Tab-separated table of N, CA, C and O in Angstrom:
chain	number	residue	atom	x	y	z
A	689	UNK	N	88.786	113.632	122.193
A	689	UNK	CA	90.195	113.321	122.183
A	689	UNK	C	90.443	111.919	121.622
A	689	UNK	O	91.329	111.726	120.808
A	690	UNK	N	89.652	110.960	122.057
A	690	UNK	CA	89.778	109.603	121.548
A	690	UNK	C	89.456	109.554	120.057
A	690	UNK	O	90.114	108.847	119.293
A	691	UNK	N	88.472	110.354	119.661
A	691	UNK	CA	88.090	110.392	118.252
A	691	UNK	C	89.247	110.904	117.394
A	691	UNK	O	89.489	110.389	116.299
A	692	UNK	N	89.973	111.903	117.878
A	692	UNK	CA	91.107	112.444	117.126
A	692	UNK	C	92.234	111.419	116.992
A	692	UNK	O	92.856	111.307	115.941
A	693	UNK	N	92.482	110.669	118.055
A	693	UNK	CA	93.528	109.647	117.997
A	693	UNK	C	93.172	108.554	116.991
A	693	UNK	O	94.005	108.121	116.207
A	694	UNK	N	91.939	108.127	117.029
A	694	UNK	CA	91.494	107.091	116.092
A	694	UNK	C	91.556	107.614	114.664
A	694	UNK	O	91.985	106.913	113.752
A	695	UNK	N	91.161	108.868	114.494
A	695	UNK	CA	91.161	109.445	113.149
A	695	UNK	C	92.580	109.575	112.604
A	695	UNK	O	92.818	109.343	111.422
A	696	UNK	N	93.530	109.907	113.426
A	696	UNK	CA	94.913	110.009	112.970
A	696	UNK	C	95.500	108.621	112.677
A	696	UNK	O	96.278	108.453	111.752
A	697	UNK	N	95.125	107.630	113.468
A	697	UNK	CA	95.681	106.294	113.287
A	697	UNK	C	95.136	105.592	112.048
A	697	UNK	O	95.852	104.826	111.412
A	698	UNK	N	93.906	105.847	111.658
A	698	UNK	CA	93.373	105.120	110.506
A	698	UNK	C	94.062	105.565	109.230
A	698	UNK	O	94.233	104.780	108.303
A	699	UNK	N	94.491	106.820	109.167
A	699	UNK	CA	95.214	107.285	107.970
A	699	UNK	C	96.530	106.538	107.813
A	699	UNK	O	96.867	106.077	106.725
A	700	UNK	N	97.293	106.478	108.908
A	700	UNK	CA	98.562	105.771	108.848
A	700	UNK	C	98.361	104.290	108.610
A	700	UNK	O	99.120	103.653	107.876
A	701	UNK	N	97.327	103.744	109.200
A	701	UNK	CA	97.033	102.327	108.988
A	701	UNK	C	96.682	102.067	107.524
A	701	UNK	O	97.159	101.096	106.935
A	702	UNK	N	95.870	102.921	106.942
A	702	UNK	CA	95.503	102.758	105.526
A	702	UNK	C	96.732	102.887	104.637
A	702	UNK	O	96.906	102.121	103.675
A	703	UNK	N	97.604	103.834	104.948
A	703	UNK	CA	98.822	104.013	104.166
A	703	UNK	C	99.726	102.791	104.257
A	703	UNK	O	100.230	102.303	103.246
A	704	UNK	N	99.908	102.279	105.458
A	704	UNK	CA	100.775	101.111	105.646
A	704	UNK	C	100.187	99.882	104.953
A	704	UNK	O	100.901	99.119	104.304
A	705	UNK	N	98.884	99.696	105.058
A	705	UNK	CA	98.232	98.567	104.390
A	705	UNK	C	98.419	98.671	102.880
A	705	UNK	O	98.757	97.690	102.209
A	706	UNK	N	98.228	99.869	102.330
A	706	UNK	CA	98.400	100.073	100.885
A	706	UNK	C	99.837	99.779	100.459
A	706	UNK	O	100.072	99.104	99.451
A	707	UNK	N	100.810	100.253	101.221
A	707	UNK	CA	102.208	100.014	100.878
A	707	UNK	C	102.570	98.535	100.970
A	707	UNK	O	103.292	98.019	100.110
A	708	UNK	N	102.069	97.843	101.965
A	708	UNK	CA	102.350	96.407	102.101
A	708	UNK	C	101.755	95.636	100.925
A	708	UNK	O	102.408	94.750	100.356
A	709	UNK	N	100.542	95.986	100.542
A	709	UNK	CA	99.907	95.309	99.408
A	709	UNK	C	100.699	95.553	98.130
A	709	UNK	O	100.934	94.639	97.338
A	710	UNK	N	101.143	96.795	97.915
A	710	UNK	CA	101.912	97.111	96.705
A	710	UNK	C	103.259	96.397	96.682
A	710	UNK	O	103.670	95.878	95.638
A	711	UNK	N	103.956	96.371	97.813
A	711	UNK	CA	105.243	95.671	97.873
A	711	UNK	C	105.049	94.185	97.585
A	711	UNK	O	105.804	93.581	96.820
A	712	UNK	N	104.026	93.596	98.162
A	712	UNK	CA	103.746	92.184	97.918
A	712	UNK	C	103.434	91.939	96.446
A	712	UNK	O	103.982	91.027	95.832
A	713	UNK	N	102.580	92.780	95.874
A	713	UNK	CA	102.085	92.543	94.523
A	713	UNK	C	103.131	92.859	93.453
A	713	UNK	O	103.174	92.195	92.417
A	714	UNK	N	103.966	93.861	93.685
A	714	UNK	CA	104.917	94.273	92.653
A	714	UNK	C	106.342	93.800	92.895
A	714	UNK	O	107.178	93.905	91.995
A	715	UNK	N	106.637	93.281	94.093
A	715	UNK	CA	108.004	92.838	94.363
A	715	UNK	C	108.088	91.380	94.804
A	715	UNK	O	108.829	90.601	94.219
A	716	UNK	N	107.341	91.014	95.831
A	716	UNK	CA	107.477	89.682	96.412
A	716	UNK	C	107.022	88.590	95.445
A	716	UNK	O	107.743	87.616	95.205
A	717	UNK	N	105.836	88.742	94.888
A	717	UNK	CA	105.296	87.707	93.999
A	717	UNK	C	106.114	87.568	92.712
A	717	UNK	O	106.444	86.443	92.321
A	718	UNK	N	106.508	88.664	92.029
A	718	UNK	CA	107.343	88.466	90.834
A	718	UNK	C	108.695	87.821	91.136
A	718	UNK	O	109.180	87.003	90.348
A	719	UNK	N	109.298	88.163	92.274
A	719	UNK	CA	110.563	87.526	92.641
A	719	UNK	C	110.344	86.038	92.884
A	719	UNK	O	111.140	85.199	92.454
A	720	UNK	N	109.249	85.700	93.552
A	720	UNK	CA	108.941	84.287	93.789
A	720	UNK	C	108.731	83.550	92.462
A	720	UNK	O	109.192	82.417	92.308
A	721	UNK	N	108.039	84.187	91.516
A	721	UNK	CA	107.848	83.559	90.197
A	721	UNK	C	109.192	83.237	89.562
A	721	UNK	O	109.391	82.165	88.995
A	722	UNK	N	110.116	84.184	89.624
A	722	UNK	CA	111.429	83.969	89.021
A	722	UNK	C	112.210	82.875	89.711
A	722	UNK	O	112.839	82.028	89.065
A	723	UNK	N	112.185	82.862	91.033
A	723	UNK	CA	112.923	81.844	91.791
A	723	UNK	C	112.307	80.461	91.579
A	723	UNK	O	113.032	79.468	91.442
A	724	UNK	N	111.002	80.383	91.529
A	724	UNK	CA	110.336	79.088	91.352
A	724	UNK	C	110.643	78.487	89.988
A	724	UNK	O	110.694	77.260	89.840
A	725	UNK	N	110.869	79.311	88.992
A	725	UNK	CA	111.168	78.782	87.650
A	725	UNK	C	112.621	78.365	87.499
A	725	UNK	O	112.950	77.631	86.580
A	726	UNK	N	113.487	78.849	88.371
A	726	UNK	CA	114.900	78.478	88.254
A	726	UNK	C	115.100	76.989	88.505
A	726	UNK	O	116.004	76.372	87.940
A	727	UNK	N	114.270	76.402	89.366
A	727	UNK	CA	114.407	74.989	89.706
A	727	UNK	C	113.719	74.067	88.698
A	727	UNK	O	113.792	72.849	88.839
A	728	UNK	N	113.065	74.619	87.703
A	728	UNK	CA	112.312	73.821	86.753
A	728	UNK	C	113.241	73.172	85.730
A	728	UNK	O	114.024	73.848	85.070
A	729	UNK	N	113.169	71.860	85.620
A	729	UNK	CA	113.939	71.134	84.617
A	729	UNK	C	113.051	70.957	83.394
A	729	UNK	O	112.043	70.239	83.433
A	730	UNK	N	113.412	71.605	82.316
A	730	UNK	CA	112.577	71.632	81.123
A	730	UNK	C	112.403	70.247	80.498
A	730	UNK	O	111.311	69.916	80.022
A	731	UNK	N	113.435	69.419	80.513
A	731	UNK	CA	113.344	68.084	79.915
A	731	UNK	C	112.329	67.219	80.673
A	731	UNK	O	111.494	66.540	80.057
A	732	UNK	N	112.390	67.269	81.994
A	732	UNK	CA	111.425	66.500	82.792
A	732	UNK	C	110.006	67.029	82.598
A	732	UNK	O	109.046	66.258	82.552
A	733	UNK	N	109.891	68.342	82.510
A	733	UNK	CA	108.579	68.956	82.327
A	733	UNK	C	107.960	68.515	81.005
A	733	UNK	O	106.787	68.161	80.941
A	734	UNK	N	108.756	68.526	79.933
A	734	UNK	CA	108.238	68.127	78.618
A	734	UNK	C	107.927	66.629	78.578
A	734	UNK	O	106.984	66.216	77.914
A	735	UNK	N	108.707	65.830	79.267
A	735	UNK	CA	108.432	64.391	79.314
A	735	UNK	C	107.107	64.141	80.035
A	735	UNK	O	106.289	63.343	79.586
A	736	UNK	N	106.894	64.829	81.146
A	736	UNK	CA	105.629	64.702	81.873
A	736	UNK	C	104.477	65.199	81.011
A	736	UNK	O	103.392	64.606	80.998
A	737	UNK	N	104.721	66.257	80.276
A	737	UNK	CA	103.686	66.832	79.417
A	737	UNK	C	103.285	65.870	78.305
A	737	UNK	O	102.110	65.791	77.931
A	738	UNK	N	104.233	65.100	77.782
A	738	UNK	CA	103.915	64.155	76.703
A	738	UNK	C	103.081	62.976	77.201
A	738	UNK	O	102.420	62.304	76.406
A	739	UNK	N	103.080	62.722	78.502
A	739	UNK	CA	102.280	61.624	79.062
A	739	UNK	C	100.795	61.994	79.185
A	739	UNK	O	99.955	61.116	79.305
A	740	UNK	N	100.497	63.274	79.139
A	740	UNK	CA	99.112	63.729	79.267
A	740	UNK	C	98.430	63.575	77.909
A	740	UNK	O	98.955	64.020	76.880
A	741	UNK	N	97.271	62.958	77.906
A	741	UNK	CA	96.590	62.671	76.640
A	741	UNK	C	95.734	63.821	76.139
A	741	UNK	O	95.618	64.031	74.937
A	742	UNK	N	95.123	64.541	77.026
A	742	UNK	CA	94.199	65.605	76.632
A	742	UNK	C	94.977	66.843	76.164
A	742	UNK	O	95.763	67.423	76.915
A	743	UNK	N	94.768	67.268	74.907
A	743	UNK	CA	95.524	68.421	74.399
A	743	UNK	C	95.188	69.735	75.108
A	743	UNK	O	96.040	70.613	75.210
A	744	UNK	N	93.973	69.862	75.617
A	744	UNK	CA	93.623	71.092	76.333
A	744	UNK	C	94.387	71.196	77.656
A	744	UNK	O	94.821	72.278	78.050
A	745	UNK	N	94.561	70.062	78.312
A	745	UNK	CA	95.334	70.049	79.555
A	745	UNK	C	96.806	70.336	79.248
A	745	UNK	O	97.470	71.082	79.975
A	746	UNK	N	97.310	69.780	78.164
A	746	UNK	CA	98.685	70.065	77.752
A	746	UNK	C	98.870	71.557	77.487
A	746	UNK	O	99.883	72.147	77.875
A	747	UNK	N	97.892	72.150	76.832
A	747	UNK	CA	97.978	73.579	76.522
A	747	UNK	C	98.002	74.421	77.806
A	747	UNK	O	98.754	75.389	77.912
A	748	UNK	N	97.217	74.035	78.791
A	748	UNK	CA	97.212	74.768	80.064
A	748	UNK	C	98.562	74.628	80.776
A	748	UNK	O	99.046	75.585	81.374
A	749	UNK	N	99.158	73.445	80.715
A	749	UNK	CA	100.477	73.258	81.313
A	749	UNK	C	101.518	74.109	80.596
A	749	UNK	O	102.408	74.672	81.232
A	750	UNK	N	101.432	74.218	79.288
A	750	UNK	CA	102.370	75.065	78.540
A	750	UNK	C	102.168	76.536	78.875
A	750	UNK	O	103.127	77.309	78.929
A	751	UNK	N	100.927	76.937	79.092
A	751	UNK	CA	100.668	78.329	79.493
A	751	UNK	C	101.342	78.642	80.817
A	751	UNK	O	101.876	79.725	81.007
A	752	UNK	N	101.301	77.682	81.745
A	752	UNK	CA	101.947	77.884	83.043
A	752	UNK	C	103.457	78.005	82.895
A	752	UNK	O	104.111	78.694	83.668
A	753	UNK	N	104.001	77.340	81.903
A	753	UNK	CA	105.443	77.380	81.686
A	753	UNK	C	105.908	78.744	81.197
A	753	UNK	O	106.971	79.217	81.582
A	754	UNK	N	105.117	79.388	80.364
A	754	UNK	CA	105.544	80.654	79.749
A	754	UNK	C	104.816	81.874	80.305
A	754	UNK	O	105.074	82.989	79.860
A	755	UNK	N	103.930	81.698	81.262
A	755	UNK	CA	103.165	82.836	81.760
A	755	UNK	C	104.018	83.725	82.651
A	755	UNK	O	105.015	83.303	83.216
A	756	UNK	N	103.607	84.980	82.749
A	756	UNK	CA	104.255	85.939	83.629
A	756	UNK	C	103.267	86.374	84.692
A	756	UNK	O	102.060	86.240	84.513
A	757	UNK	N	103.810	86.928	85.762
A	757	UNK	CA	102.944	87.404	86.839
A	757	UNK	C	102.208	88.660	86.384
A	757	UNK	O	102.807	89.594	85.871
A	758	UNK	N	100.910	88.634	86.564
A	758	UNK	CA	100.090	89.824	86.328
A	758	UNK	C	99.665	90.335	87.701
A	758	UNK	O	98.994	89.617	88.443
A	759	UNK	N	100.086	91.542	88.063
A	759	UNK	CA	99.751	92.038	89.410
A	759	UNK	C	98.252	91.983	89.677
A	759	UNK	O	97.442	92.391	88.848
A	760	UNK	N	97.911	91.473	90.848
A	760	UNK	CA	96.514	91.309	91.221
A	760	UNK	C	95.790	92.649	91.294
A	760	UNK	O	94.625	92.753	90.960
A	761	UNK	N	96.501	93.671	91.752
A	761	UNK	CA	95.857	94.975	91.955
A	761	UNK	C	95.640	95.729	90.653
A	761	UNK	O	94.937	96.731	90.652
A	762	UNK	N	96.237	95.281	89.563
A	762	UNK	CA	96.023	95.951	88.279
A	762	UNK	C	94.890	95.332	87.478
A	762	UNK	O	94.506	95.857	86.431
A	763	UNK	N	94.378	94.218	87.954
A	763	UNK	CA	93.221	93.624	87.290
A	763	UNK	C	92.021	94.521	87.548
A	763	UNK	O	91.897	95.117	88.599
A	764	UNK	N	91.145	94.618	86.595
A	764	UNK	CA	89.993	95.498	86.751
A	764	UNK	C	90.345	96.946	86.464
A	764	UNK	O	89.713	97.859	86.995
A	765	UNK	N	91.375	97.166	85.664
A	765	UNK	CA	91.721	98.524	85.266
A	765	UNK	C	92.390	99.345	86.351
A	765	UNK	O	92.406	100.565	86.278
A	766	UNK	N	92.935	98.716	87.366
A	766	UNK	CA	93.610	99.447	88.427
A	766	UNK	C	92.672	100.171	89.369
A	766	UNK	O	93.064	101.138	90.019
A	767	UNK	N	91.448	99.699	89.442
A	767	UNK	CA	90.452	100.342	90.304
A	767	UNK	C	90.889	100.329	91.773
A	767	UNK	O	90.578	101.258	92.526
A	768	UNK	N	91.635	99.320	92.158
A	768	UNK	CA	92.143	99.240	93.533
A	768	UNK	C	93.009	100.457	93.850
A	768	UNK	O	92.854	101.093	94.897
A	769	UNK	N	93.932	100.802	92.940
A	769	UNK	CA	94.833	101.935	93.172
A	769	UNK	C	94.072	103.259	93.120
A	769	UNK	O	94.378	104.176	93.894
A	770	UNK	N	93.118	103.358	92.225
A	770	UNK	CA	92.303	104.579	92.175
A	770	UNK	C	91.522	104.763	93.475
A	770	UNK	O	91.427	105.887	93.996
A	771	UNK	N	90.986	103.692	93.996
A	771	UNK	CA	90.203	103.776	95.234
A	771	UNK	C	91.082	104.169	96.421
A	771	UNK	O	90.721	105.067	97.192
A	772	UNK	N	92.218	103.506	96.557
A	772	UNK	CA	93.099	103.860	97.667
A	772	UNK	C	93.641	105.277	97.500
A	772	UNK	O	93.801	106.005	98.489
A	773	UNK	N	93.925	105.664	96.271
A	773	UNK	CA	94.381	107.036	96.027
A	773	UNK	C	93.350	108.059	96.425
A	773	UNK	O	93.663	109.101	97.013
A	774	UNK	N	92.090	107.784	96.113
A	774	UNK	CA	91.017	108.704	96.484
A	774	UNK	C	90.866	108.783	98.004
A	774	UNK	O	90.680	109.870	98.564
A	775	UNK	N	90.946	107.658	98.672
A	775	UNK	CA	90.809	107.641	100.135
A	775	UNK	C	91.935	108.405	100.793
A	775	UNK	O	91.720	109.273	101.648
A	776	UNK	N	93.171	108.116	100.385
A	776	UNK	CA	94.323	108.765	101.012
A	776	UNK	C	94.412	110.254	100.658
A	776	UNK	O	94.730	111.087	101.497
A	777	UNK	N	94.083	110.589	99.412
A	777	UNK	CA	94.105	111.998	99.017
A	777	UNK	C	92.993	112.773	99.702
A	777	UNK	O	93.213	113.895	100.190
A	778	UNK	N	91.813	112.197	99.756
A	778	UNK	CA	90.695	112.877	100.419
A	778	UNK	C	90.964	113.138	101.881
A	778	UNK	O	90.641	114.190	102.419
A	779	UNK	N	91.587	112.176	102.546
A	779	UNK	CA	91.876	112.374	103.975
A	779	UNK	C	92.986	113.393	104.172
A	779	UNK	O	92.990	114.124	105.165
A	780	UNK	N	93.942	113.482	103.238
A	780	UNK	CA	95.026	114.456	103.373
A	780	UNK	C	94.547	115.874	103.058
A	780	UNK	O	94.941	116.829	103.724
A	781	UNK	N	93.693	115.999	102.047
A	781	UNK	CA	93.212	117.327	101.641
A	781	UNK	C	92.220	117.896	102.664
A	781	UNK	O	92.277	119.085	102.998
A	782	UNK	N	91.354	117.049	103.181
A	782	UNK	CA	90.353	117.545	104.124
A	782	UNK	C	90.978	117.936	105.452
A	782	UNK	O	90.482	118.818	106.131
A	783	UNK	N	92.074	117.276	105.813
A	783	UNK	CA	92.754	117.609	107.046
A	783	UNK	C	92.024	117.188	108.303
A	783	UNK	O	92.388	117.561	109.404
A	784	UNK	N	90.954	116.442	108.131
A	784	UNK	CA	90.185	116.009	109.302
A	784	UNK	C	90.443	114.572	109.609
A	784	UNK	O	90.762	113.760	108.886
């Protein structure tokens, strides 16, 4: 009986964990990126950038200015989503 309860709870727990990770990765972080850039004053940023002597460091700062959020879970070819999909599908199909 205890084994059945634990087995039923891990499925829901895995589903909730997967959904929380997806919401964070596809909604929360991109919204934060957008909000954080709204406060950026471009004139001050460029003035600070001109004070840096090393061109490689300047280039990295410029990359940060124009970069977009790349979802963490899509790195590695989306293997994270394939793995969670296999786990959740396998548990639903087996019914155990």
